[in-house]
Tab-separated table of C-alpha atoms in Angstrom:
chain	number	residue	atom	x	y	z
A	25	UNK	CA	0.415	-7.560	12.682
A	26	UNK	CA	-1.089	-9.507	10.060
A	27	UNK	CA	-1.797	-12.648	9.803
A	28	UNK	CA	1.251	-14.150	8.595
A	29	UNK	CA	3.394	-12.570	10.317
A	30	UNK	CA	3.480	-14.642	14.095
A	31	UNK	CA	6.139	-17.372	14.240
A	32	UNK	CA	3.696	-19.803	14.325
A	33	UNK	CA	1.894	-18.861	10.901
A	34	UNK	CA	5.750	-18.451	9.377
A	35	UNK	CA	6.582	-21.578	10.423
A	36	UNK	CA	2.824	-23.363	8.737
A	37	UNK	CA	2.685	-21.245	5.415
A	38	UNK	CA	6.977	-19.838	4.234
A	39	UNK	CA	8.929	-22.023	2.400
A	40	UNK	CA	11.609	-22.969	4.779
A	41	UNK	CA	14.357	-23.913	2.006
A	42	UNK	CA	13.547	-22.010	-1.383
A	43	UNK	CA	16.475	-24.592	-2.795
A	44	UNK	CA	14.257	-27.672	-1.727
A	45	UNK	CA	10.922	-26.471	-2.516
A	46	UNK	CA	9.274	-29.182	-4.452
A	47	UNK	CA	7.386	-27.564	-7.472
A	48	UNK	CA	9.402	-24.485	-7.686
A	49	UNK	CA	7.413	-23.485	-11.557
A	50	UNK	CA	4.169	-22.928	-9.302
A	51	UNK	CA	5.577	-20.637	-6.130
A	52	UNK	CA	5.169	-17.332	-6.825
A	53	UNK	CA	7.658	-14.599	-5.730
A	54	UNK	CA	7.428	-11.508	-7.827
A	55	UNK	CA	4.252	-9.718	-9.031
A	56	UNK	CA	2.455	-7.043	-10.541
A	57	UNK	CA	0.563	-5.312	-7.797
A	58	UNK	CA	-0.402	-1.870	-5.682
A	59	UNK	CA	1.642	-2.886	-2.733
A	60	UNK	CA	5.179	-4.170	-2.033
A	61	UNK	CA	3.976	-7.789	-0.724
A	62	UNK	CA	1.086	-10.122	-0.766
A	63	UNK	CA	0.251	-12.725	1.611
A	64	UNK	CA	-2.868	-14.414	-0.653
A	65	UNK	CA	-4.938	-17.524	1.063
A	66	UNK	CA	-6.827	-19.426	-1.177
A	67	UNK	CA	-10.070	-17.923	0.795
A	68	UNK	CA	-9.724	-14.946	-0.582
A	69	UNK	CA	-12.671	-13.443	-2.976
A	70	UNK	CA	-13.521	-11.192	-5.491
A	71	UNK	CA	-16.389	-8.990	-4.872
A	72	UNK	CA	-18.734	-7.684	-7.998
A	73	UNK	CA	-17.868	-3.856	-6.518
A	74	UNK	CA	-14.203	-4.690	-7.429
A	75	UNK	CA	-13.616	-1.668	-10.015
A	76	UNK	CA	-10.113	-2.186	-12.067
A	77	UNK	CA	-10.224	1.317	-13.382
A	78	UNK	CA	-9.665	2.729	-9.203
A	79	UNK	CA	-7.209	1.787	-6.703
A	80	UNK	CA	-8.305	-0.535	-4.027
A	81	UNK	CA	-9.750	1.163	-0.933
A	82	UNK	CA	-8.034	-0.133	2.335
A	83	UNK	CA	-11.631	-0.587	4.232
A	84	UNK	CA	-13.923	-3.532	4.749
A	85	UNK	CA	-12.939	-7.635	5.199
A	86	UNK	CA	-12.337	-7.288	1.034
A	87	UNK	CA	-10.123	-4.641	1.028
A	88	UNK	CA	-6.608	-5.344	-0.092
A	89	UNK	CA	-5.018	-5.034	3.797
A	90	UNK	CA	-7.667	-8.064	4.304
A	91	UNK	CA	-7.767	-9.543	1.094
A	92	UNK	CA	-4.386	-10.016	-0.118
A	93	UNK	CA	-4.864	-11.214	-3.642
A	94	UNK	CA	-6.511	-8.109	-4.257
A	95	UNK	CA	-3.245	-6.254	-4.062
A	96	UNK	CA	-2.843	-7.950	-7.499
A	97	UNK	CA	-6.079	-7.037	-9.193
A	98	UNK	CA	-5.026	-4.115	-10.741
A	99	UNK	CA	-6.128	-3.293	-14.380
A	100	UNK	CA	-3.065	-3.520	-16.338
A	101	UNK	CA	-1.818	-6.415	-19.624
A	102	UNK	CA	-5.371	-6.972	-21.018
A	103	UNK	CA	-6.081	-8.611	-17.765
A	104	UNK	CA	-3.144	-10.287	-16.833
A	105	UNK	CA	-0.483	-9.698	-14.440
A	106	UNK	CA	3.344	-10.934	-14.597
A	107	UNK	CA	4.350	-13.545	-12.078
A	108	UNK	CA	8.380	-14.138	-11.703
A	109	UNK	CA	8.469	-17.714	-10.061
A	110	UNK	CA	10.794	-19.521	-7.567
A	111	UNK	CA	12.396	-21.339	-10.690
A	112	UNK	CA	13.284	-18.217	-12.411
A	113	UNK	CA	11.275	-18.515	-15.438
A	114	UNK	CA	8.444	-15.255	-15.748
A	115	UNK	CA	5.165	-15.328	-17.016
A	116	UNK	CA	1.816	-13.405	-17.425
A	117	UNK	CA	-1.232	-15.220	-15.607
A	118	UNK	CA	-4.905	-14.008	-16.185
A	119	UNK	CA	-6.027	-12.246	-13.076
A	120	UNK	CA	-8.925	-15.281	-12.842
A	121	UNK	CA	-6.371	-18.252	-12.941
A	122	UNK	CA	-4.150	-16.427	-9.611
A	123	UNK	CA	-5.920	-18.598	-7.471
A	124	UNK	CA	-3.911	-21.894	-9.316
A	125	UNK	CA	-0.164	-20.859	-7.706
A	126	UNK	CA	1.186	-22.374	-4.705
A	127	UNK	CA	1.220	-18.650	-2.902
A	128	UNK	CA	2.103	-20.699	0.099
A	129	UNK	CA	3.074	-24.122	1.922
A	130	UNK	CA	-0.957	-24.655	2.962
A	131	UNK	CA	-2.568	-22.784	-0.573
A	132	UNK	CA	-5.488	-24.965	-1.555
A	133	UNK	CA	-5.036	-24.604	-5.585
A	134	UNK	CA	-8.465	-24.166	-7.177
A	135	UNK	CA	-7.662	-25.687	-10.704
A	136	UNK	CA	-9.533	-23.463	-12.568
A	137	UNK	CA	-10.714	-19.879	-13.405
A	138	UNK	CA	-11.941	-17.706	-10.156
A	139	UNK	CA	-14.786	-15.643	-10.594
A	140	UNK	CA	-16.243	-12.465	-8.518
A	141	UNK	CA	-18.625	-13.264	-5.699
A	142	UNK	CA	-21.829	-12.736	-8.012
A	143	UNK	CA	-20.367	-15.188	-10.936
A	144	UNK	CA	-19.209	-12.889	-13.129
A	145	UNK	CA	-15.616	-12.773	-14.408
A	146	UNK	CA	-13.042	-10.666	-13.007
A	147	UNK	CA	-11.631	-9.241	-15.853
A	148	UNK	CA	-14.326	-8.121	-18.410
């Protein structure tokens, strides 16, 4: 199971009532991506091995089974990926500024552009 996926963690990081949640423009709910779903935590990095031109590899604590937000790193828009959001309005985000949506109740937004582990950016 992953690490979402106990009642507990459901109960800390869903949205209980999508019709209540405050700040519906910044929840995410479709994506672009190489998997179905993506549970993303606000911890999660971008290594300077992270090729765009290959598919993930499912191995190692950065791998996209580990590293959720990697599921969305995926070469495709000049760099960009299209987000559907909880309002209903669409948009395409810049793979550095994925880090800025509420991808769950206890997501720590970082305000800013994410870069890879070694400071470089993740789209080049």
């Amino acid at each position: 199971a992953g690490w979402i996926e106990s009642s507990d963690n459901l109960k800390k990081y869903a949205y209980p009532n999508t019709l209540q949640t405050a700040n519906s423009a910044s929840v995410p709910v479709f994506f672009d991506s190489v998997w179905v779903d993506a549970w993303p935590k606000d911890t999660d990095t971008v290594p300077p091995s992270l090729n765009l031109e290959q598919e993930p590899k499912d191995t190692g604590t950065d791998s996209p089974v580990n590293n959720h937000i990697r599921r969305m790193l995926v070469k495709r828009h000049g760099g960009t990926i299209n987000l559907s959001f909880l309002d209903g309005h669409v948009d395409s985000i810049k793979l550095e500024h994925l880090w800025n949506y509420k991808w769950h109740q206890d997501f720590v937004l970082l305000g800013g552009e994410k870069r890879r582990t070694d400071s470089s950016k993740i789209y080049k």
